[in-house]
mmCIF file of C-alpha atoms in Angstrom:
data_model
loop_
_atom_site.group_PDB
_atom_site.id
_atom_site.type_symbol
_atom_site.label_atom_id
_atom_site.label_comp_id
_atom_site.label_asym_id
_atom_site.label_seq_id
_atom_site.Cartn_x
_atom_site.Cartn_y
_atom_site.Cartn_z
ATOM 1 C CA MET A 1 112.462 108.591 32.435
ATOM 2 C CA LEU A 2 111.666 105.030 33.459
ATOM 3 C CA LYS A 3 110.843 104.409 37.118
ATOM 4 C CA ASN A 4 111.482 100.699 37.615
ATOM 5 C CA LEU A 5 114.632 100.063 35.594
ATOM 6 C CA TYR A 6 116.974 97.125 36.058
ATOM 7 C CA VAL A 7 120.260 96.717 34.202
ATOM 8 C CA MET A 8 121.232 93.063 33.956
ATOM 9 C CA HIS A 9 124.714 92.490 32.531
ATOM 10 C CA PHE A 10 127.499 89.969 32.132
ATOM 11 C CA SER A 11 130.698 91.960 31.793
ATOM 12 C CA PRO A 12 133.889 89.993 32.473
ATOM 13 C CA THR A 13 136.257 92.756 31.346
ATOM 14 C CA GLY A 14 134.071 95.832 31.893
ATOM 15 C CA GLY A 15 133.112 96.841 28.357
ATOM 16 C CA THR A 16 129.597 95.408 28.417
ATOM 17 C CA LYS A 17 128.825 97.032 31.757
ATOM 18 C CA ALA A 18 130.093 100.393 30.492
ATOM 19 C CA GLY A 19 127.842 100.213 27.441
ATOM 20 C CA ALA A 20 124.860 99.065 29.475
ATOM 21 C CA LEU A 21 125.154 101.807 32.102
ATOM 22 C CA SER A 22 125.751 104.433 29.434
ATOM 23 C CA LEU A 23 122.352 103.618 27.957
ATOM 24 C CA GLY A 24 120.698 102.853 31.286
ATOM 25 C CA LYS A 25 121.566 106.176 32.897
ATOM 26 C CA SER A 26 119.777 107.959 30.064
ATOM 27 C CA LEU A 27 116.695 105.752 30.477
ATOM 28 C CA GLY A 28 116.127 105.940 34.224
ATOM 29 C CA GLU A 29 117.307 107.800 37.296
ATOM 30 C CA ASN A 30 117.230 104.956 39.801
ATOM 31 C CA ILE A 31 118.893 101.897 38.304
ATOM 32 C CA GLU A 32 119.238 98.545 40.021
ATOM 33 C CA GLU A 33 122.139 96.506 38.646
ATOM 34 C CA ILE A 34 122.035 92.733 38.366
ATOM 35 C CA ASP A 35 125.460 91.229 37.715
ATOM 36 C CA LEU A 36 125.078 87.845 36.026
ATOM 37 C CA SER A 37 128.655 86.939 36.894
ATOM 38 C CA LYS A 38 127.662 86.695 40.570
ATOM 39 C CA PRO A 39 124.958 84.820 42.483
ATOM 40 C CA PRO A 40 121.797 86.961 42.640
ATOM 41 C CA LYS A 41 121.495 89.164 45.714
ATOM 42 C CA ALA A 42 117.756 88.611 45.789
ATOM 43 C CA LYS A 43 115.012 86.630 44.112
ATOM 44 C CA TYR A 44 113.572 88.887 41.444
ATOM 45 C CA THR A 45 109.924 88.736 40.409
ATOM 46 C CA PHE A 46 109.374 91.142 37.544
ATOM 47 C CA THR A 47 106.011 92.590 36.482
ATOM 48 C CA LYS A 48 104.592 94.574 33.577
ATOM 49 C CA ASP A 49 105.578 97.749 35.427
ATOM 50 C CA ASP A 50 109.280 96.878 35.209
ATOM 51 C CA THR A 51 111.819 97.460 32.456
ATOM 52 C CA VAL A 52 114.959 95.335 32.219
ATOM 53 C CA LEU A 53 117.963 96.216 30.085
ATOM 54 C CA PHE A 54 119.806 92.995 29.249
ATOM 55 C CA ALA A 55 123.415 93.492 28.143
ATOM 56 C CA LEU A 56 125.602 90.540 27.139
ATOM 57 C CA PRO A 57 128.925 90.236 25.320
ATOM 58 C CA VAL A 58 129.270 88.451 22.004
ATOM 59 C CA PHE A 59 131.485 85.366 22.018
ATOM 60 C CA ALA A 60 132.144 83.929 18.533
ATOM 61 C CA GLY A 61 128.894 85.389 17.218
ATOM 62 C CA ARG A 62 126.738 84.005 20.046
ATOM 63 C CA ILE A 63 125.842 84.890 23.614
ATOM 64 C CA PRO A 64 127.915 82.808 26.037
ATOM 65 C CA PRO A 65 126.113 79.540 26.926
ATOM 66 C CA PHE A 66 126.778 80.335 30.598
ATOM 67 C CA THR A 67 124.648 83.477 30.336
ATOM 68 C CA ALA A 68 121.902 81.742 28.379
ATOM 69 C CA GLU A 69 121.512 79.390 31.331
ATOM 70 C CA LYS A 70 121.658 82.236 33.870
ATOM 71 C CA LEU A 71 118.795 84.036 32.123
ATOM 72 C CA LYS A 72 116.554 81.066 32.868
ATOM 73 C CA GLU A 73 116.647 82.077 36.544
ATOM 74 C CA TYR A 74 114.568 85.198 35.814
ATOM 75 C CA GLN A 75 110.871 85.328 34.899
ATOM 76 C CA GLY A 76 109.574 88.380 33.074
ATOM 77 C CA ASN A 77 105.799 88.108 33.610
ATOM 78 C CA GLY A 78 105.291 90.616 30.803
ATOM 79 C CA ALA A 79 108.042 93.049 31.843
ATOM 80 C CA THR A 80 109.510 95.263 29.138
ATOM 81 C CA ALA A 81 112.931 94.235 27.854
ATOM 82 C CA ILE A 82 115.598 96.265 26.083
ATOM 83 C CA ILE A 83 118.400 94.050 24.804
ATOM 84 C CA MET A 84 122.029 94.901 24.057
ATOM 85 C CA ALA A 85 124.702 92.782 22.396
ATOM 86 C CA VAL A 86 128.219 94.140 22.952
ATOM 87 C CA TYR A 87 130.954 93.076 20.557
ATOM 88 C CA GLY A 88 134.572 93.832 19.784
ATOM 89 C CA ASN A 89 134.299 95.374 16.328
ATOM 90 C CA ARG A 90 134.130 92.183 14.234
ATOM 91 C CA ALA A 91 130.436 91.183 14.070
ATOM 92 C CA TYR A 92 127.631 90.155 16.377
ATOM 93 C CA ASP A 93 126.281 87.514 13.972
ATOM 94 C CA ASP A 94 123.390 85.692 15.716
ATOM 95 C CA ALA A 95 123.980 86.995 19.254
ATOM 96 C CA LEU A 96 121.305 89.695 19.277
ATOM 97 C CA LEU A 97 118.673 87.313 17.898
ATOM 98 C CA GLU A 98 119.699 84.639 20.387
ATOM 99 C CA LEU A 99 119.431 87.137 23.250
ATOM 100 C CA LYS A 100 116.003 88.228 22.030
ATOM 101 C CA ASP A 101 114.788 84.639 21.826
ATOM 102 C CA SER A 102 116.201 83.871 25.279
ATOM 103 C CA VAL A 103 114.514 86.731 27.123
ATOM 104 C CA GLU A 104 111.222 86.255 25.300
ATOM 105 C CA ALA A 105 111.268 82.594 26.359
ATOM 106 C CA GLN A 106 111.404 83.881 29.961
ATOM 107 C CA GLY A 107 108.285 85.995 29.577
ATOM 108 C CA PHE A 108 109.821 89.387 28.777
ATOM 109 C CA THR A 109 108.534 91.583 25.946
ATOM 110 C CA VAL A 110 111.377 92.981 23.826
ATOM 111 C CA LYS A 111 110.609 96.554 22.737
ATOM 112 C CA ALA A 112 114.071 97.774 21.702
ATOM 113 C CA ALA A 113 117.418 96.257 20.793
ATOM 114 C CA THR A 114 120.894 97.588 20.239
ATOM 115 C CA ALA A 115 124.302 96.330 19.140
ATOM 116 C CA VAL A 116 127.163 98.233 20.761
ATOM 117 C CA ILE A 117 130.930 98.302 20.274
ATOM 118 C CA ALA A 118 133.418 97.805 23.112
ATOM 119 C CA GLU A 119 137.159 97.218 23.223
ATOM 120 C CA HIS A 120 137.976 93.640 22.276
ATOM 121 C CA SER A 121 138.782 91.552 25.352
ATOM 122 C CA MET A 122 141.645 89.640 23.685
ATOM 123 C CA VAL A 123 143.079 92.118 21.178
ATOM 124 C CA HIS A 124 142.958 95.511 22.882
ATOM 125 C CA THR A 125 143.966 97.514 19.815
ATOM 126 C CA VAL A 126 140.601 96.569 18.279
ATOM 127 C CA ALA A 127 137.947 99.160 19.198
ATOM 128 C CA GLN A 128 140.418 100.500 21.749
ATOM 129 C CA GLY A 129 138.892 102.824 24.316
ATOM 130 C CA ARG A 130 135.310 102.130 23.342
ATOM 131 C CA PRO A 131 132.734 102.872 24.493
ATOM 132 C CA ASN A 132 134.085 106.417 24.314
ATOM 133 C CA GLU A 133 132.579 109.869 24.745
ATOM 134 C CA LYS A 134 131.005 109.756 21.288
ATOM 135 C CA ASP A 135 129.443 106.389 22.087
ATOM 136 C CA GLN A 136 128.016 107.773 25.329
ATOM 137 C CA GLN A 137 126.430 110.642 23.418
ATOM 138 C CA GLU A 138 124.950 108.161 20.963
ATOM 139 C CA MET A 139 123.553 106.057 23.798
ATOM 140 C CA ALA A 140 121.783 109.157 25.107
ATOM 141 C CA GLU A 141 120.272 109.651 21.650
ATOM 142 C CA PHE A 142 119.226 105.991 21.522
ATOM 143 C CA ALA A 143 117.638 106.330 24.962
ATOM 144 C CA ALA A 144 115.580 109.309 23.832
ATOM 145 C CA LYS A 145 114.223 107.323 20.883
ATOM 146 C CA ILE A 146 113.458 104.329 23.078
ATOM 147 C CA LEU A 147 111.583 106.492 25.601
ATOM 148 C CA VAL A 148 109.513 108.022 22.818
ATOM 149 C CA LYS A 149 108.548 104.567 21.583
ATOM 150 C CA LEU A 150 107.658 103.315 25.045
ATOM 151 C CA SER A 151 105.430 106.335 25.625
ATOM 152 C CA LYS A 152 103.364 105.752 22.476
ATOM 153 C CA ASP A 153 101.058 103.099 21.113
ATOM 154 C CA GLN A 154 103.842 101.819 18.865
ATOM 155 C CA ALA A 155 105.460 100.316 21.963
ATOM 156 C CA ASN A 156 103.663 97.099 21.048
ATOM 157 C CA ALA A 157 105.275 96.964 17.618
ATOM 158 C CA LYS A 158 107.337 93.830 17.030
ATOM 159 C CA VAL A 159 111.099 94.365 17.107
ATOM 160 C CA GLU A 160 113.056 92.677 14.324
ATOM 161 C CA VAL A 161 116.792 92.085 14.760
ATOM 162 C CA PRO A 162 119.437 90.587 12.459
ATOM 163 C CA GLY A 163 120.510 86.986 12.863
ATOM 164 C CA ASN A 164 119.876 83.458 11.690
ATOM 165 C CA SER A 165 118.033 80.544 13.245
ATOM 166 C CA PRO A 166 119.367 77.985 13.793
ATOM 167 C CA TYR A 167 122.238 80.000 15.235
ATOM 168 C CA LYS A 168 125.805 79.528 14.081
ATOM 169 C CA PRO A 169 127.545 76.593 15.820
ATOM 170 C CA TRP A 170 129.185 77.401 19.143
ATOM 171 C CA GLN A 171 132.945 77.109 18.639
ATOM 172 C CA PRO A 172 134.918 78.036 21.763
ATOM 173 C CA LEU A 173 138.708 78.089 21.683
ATOM 174 C CA PRO A 174 139.961 74.843 23.262
ATOM 175 C CA VAL A 175 142.401 76.580 25.619
ATOM 176 C CA THR A 176 142.548 78.191 29.048
ATOM 177 C CA PRO A 177 144.749 81.090 30.246
ATOM 178 C CA LEU A 178 148.257 80.151 31.270
ATOM 179 C CA VAL A 179 149.715 81.077 34.660
ATOM 180 C CA SER A 180 153.311 82.308 34.990
ATOM 181 C CA ALA A 181 155.703 82.289 37.896
ATOM 182 C CA ASP A 182 154.577 85.857 38.697
ATOM 183 C CA CYS A 183 151.427 84.470 40.329
ATOM 184 C CA ASP A 184 151.472 85.354 44.049
ATOM 185 C CA GLU A 185 148.422 83.170 44.784
ATOM 186 C CA CYS A 186 146.265 86.060 45.975
ATOM 187 C CA GLY A 187 143.172 84.121 44.918
ATOM 188 C CA ARG A 188 141.458 87.018 43.170
ATOM 189 C CA CYS A 189 141.116 85.060 39.939
ATOM 190 C CA ALA A 190 139.324 82.132 41.559
ATOM 191 C CA LYS A 191 137.100 84.384 43.662
ATOM 192 C CA ASN A 192 135.920 86.357 40.633
ATOM 193 C CA CYS A 193 135.730 83.606 38.021
ATOM 194 C CA PRO A 194 132.050 83.603 36.969
ATOM 195 C CA THR A 195 132.018 79.892 36.091
ATOM 196 C CA GLN A 196 134.194 78.782 39.040
ATOM 197 C CA ALA A 197 136.656 77.236 36.613
ATOM 198 C CA ILE A 198 139.731 78.045 38.736
ATOM 199 C CA ASP A 199 140.602 75.676 41.567
ATOM 200 C CA LYS A 200 140.751 77.654 44.831
ATOM 201 C CA GLU A 201 143.133 75.088 46.278
ATOM 202 C CA ASN A 202 145.394 75.085 43.204
ATOM 203 C CA LEU A 203 145.166 78.488 41.548
ATOM 204 C CA LYS A 204 147.247 77.440 38.557
ATOM 205 C CA ALA A 205 144.693 74.788 37.609
ATOM 206 C CA THR A 206 141.818 75.849 35.337
ATOM 207 C CA ASN A 207 139.037 73.443 34.415
ATOM 208 C CA PRO A 208 138.765 73.526 30.584
ATOM 209 C CA ASP A 209 135.201 72.202 30.751
ATOM 210 C CA LYS A 210 134.100 75.220 32.815
ATOM 211 C CA CYS A 211 136.318 77.988 31.413
ATOM 212 C CA ILE A 212 134.555 80.119 28.800
ATOM 213 C CA LEU A 213 137.647 82.243 28.099
ATOM 214 C CA CYS A 214 135.889 85.388 29.275
ATOM 215 C CA MET A 215 139.280 86.948 30.202
ATOM 216 C CA ARG A 216 138.138 88.191 33.613
ATOM 217 C CA CYS A 217 140.981 86.403 35.389
ATOM 218 C CA VAL A 218 143.470 87.978 32.976
ATOM 219 C CA VAL A 219 142.313 91.571 33.441
ATOM 220 C CA GLN A 220 141.938 91.232 37.212
ATOM 221 C CA CYS A 221 145.356 89.675 37.852
ATOM 222 C CA HIS A 222 147.353 92.421 39.565
ATOM 223 C CA THR A 223 150.692 90.730 38.779
ATOM 224 C CA LYS A 224 149.760 90.067 35.140
ATOM 225 C CA ALA A 225 150.525 86.400 35.702
ATOM 226 C CA ARG A 226 147.636 85.130 33.580
ATOM 227 C CA ALA A 227 147.506 85.328 29.782
ATOM 228 C CA LEU A 228 146.362 83.462 26.710
ATOM 229 C CA PRO A 229 148.834 80.887 25.361
ATOM 230 C CA PRO A 230 151.293 82.814 23.117
ATOM 231 C CA GLN A 231 150.308 80.931 19.975
ATOM 232 C CA ILE A 232 146.606 81.657 20.569
ATOM 233 C CA GLN A 233 147.299 85.332 21.292
ATOM 234 C CA ALA A 234 149.339 85.575 18.089
ATOM 235 C CA MET A 235 146.559 83.883 16.111
ATOM 236 C CA MET A 236 143.935 86.262 17.498
ATOM 237 C CA GLU A 237 146.078 89.316 16.748
ATOM 238 C CA GLU A 238 146.696 88.132 13.182
ATOM 239 C CA LYS A 239 142.992 87.466 12.657
ATOM 240 C CA LEU A 240 141.558 90.516 14.363
ATOM 241 C CA GLY A 241 144.425 93.030 14.143
ATOM 242 C CA PRO A 242 143.223 94.536 10.829
ATOM 243 C CA LEU A 243 139.953 95.498 12.542
ATOM 244 C CA ALA A 244 141.879 98.063 14.595
ATOM 245 C CA ASN A 245 141.560 100.372 11.576
ATOM 246 C CA VAL A 246 137.814 99.774 11.209
ATOM 247 C CA THR A 247 135.215 101.876 13.005
ATOM 248 C CA GLN A 248 131.991 99.934 13.429
ATOM 249 C CA LYS A 249 128.808 101.802 14.262
ATOM 250 C CA ASN A 250 126.436 101.178 17.134
ATOM 251 C CA GLU A 251 122.991 100.077 15.936
ATOM 252 C CA LEU A 252 119.483 100.583 17.290
ATOM 253 C CA PHE A 253 116.403 98.523 16.437
ATOM 254 C CA LEU A 254 112.927 99.730 17.384
#
């Protein structure tokens, strides 16, 4: 088991964190979590003795630009990196390669990579309930293989992951969640918005230039007052609905 293990994740709706901790708990006993959706609790200086598991969601085949910028706050100094791209059953396209390039640019050495399925944040019938018990068992198996690699000379072997460079163009949906009359202005959405896109003085106002449509405000709204515009929700369900009958496999790259 790894001694100095950090799990760094961006998990607006919980699926990425679940996948990351499922793998992390099989890699090390004492895990320190770093939540990229919040300001860092401390200034981290990593060393070659540290291992960092980076877990990010896939947005339109890429890692969210917000997280790419957040990663620049951390310097690896030769620390070992394990990278995880978490996606909602469609495809991860260039996200895993982009994550690998991003952490290597910060001085981390990528020694393992994985692509993991989680319930889609917009169409919940797609990959519903994942990661599930079977996924957790598979993460334990992945962890065992990773630990074997890290304990042998082959730990220095270059990790190849799928993806194209230049990456596919970033194409966010040009919308923000709508707010209904059910909003009781509790402020939870604004407090927990990772990009601070929601006006704390006017909770029904969302800055479209800051919103990355991560869906955190939607899942955390206790009155269910926030939702995608109906036409966008219908479009997403029509596009992604057929994937509800598809079972994608988790992948490991060593």
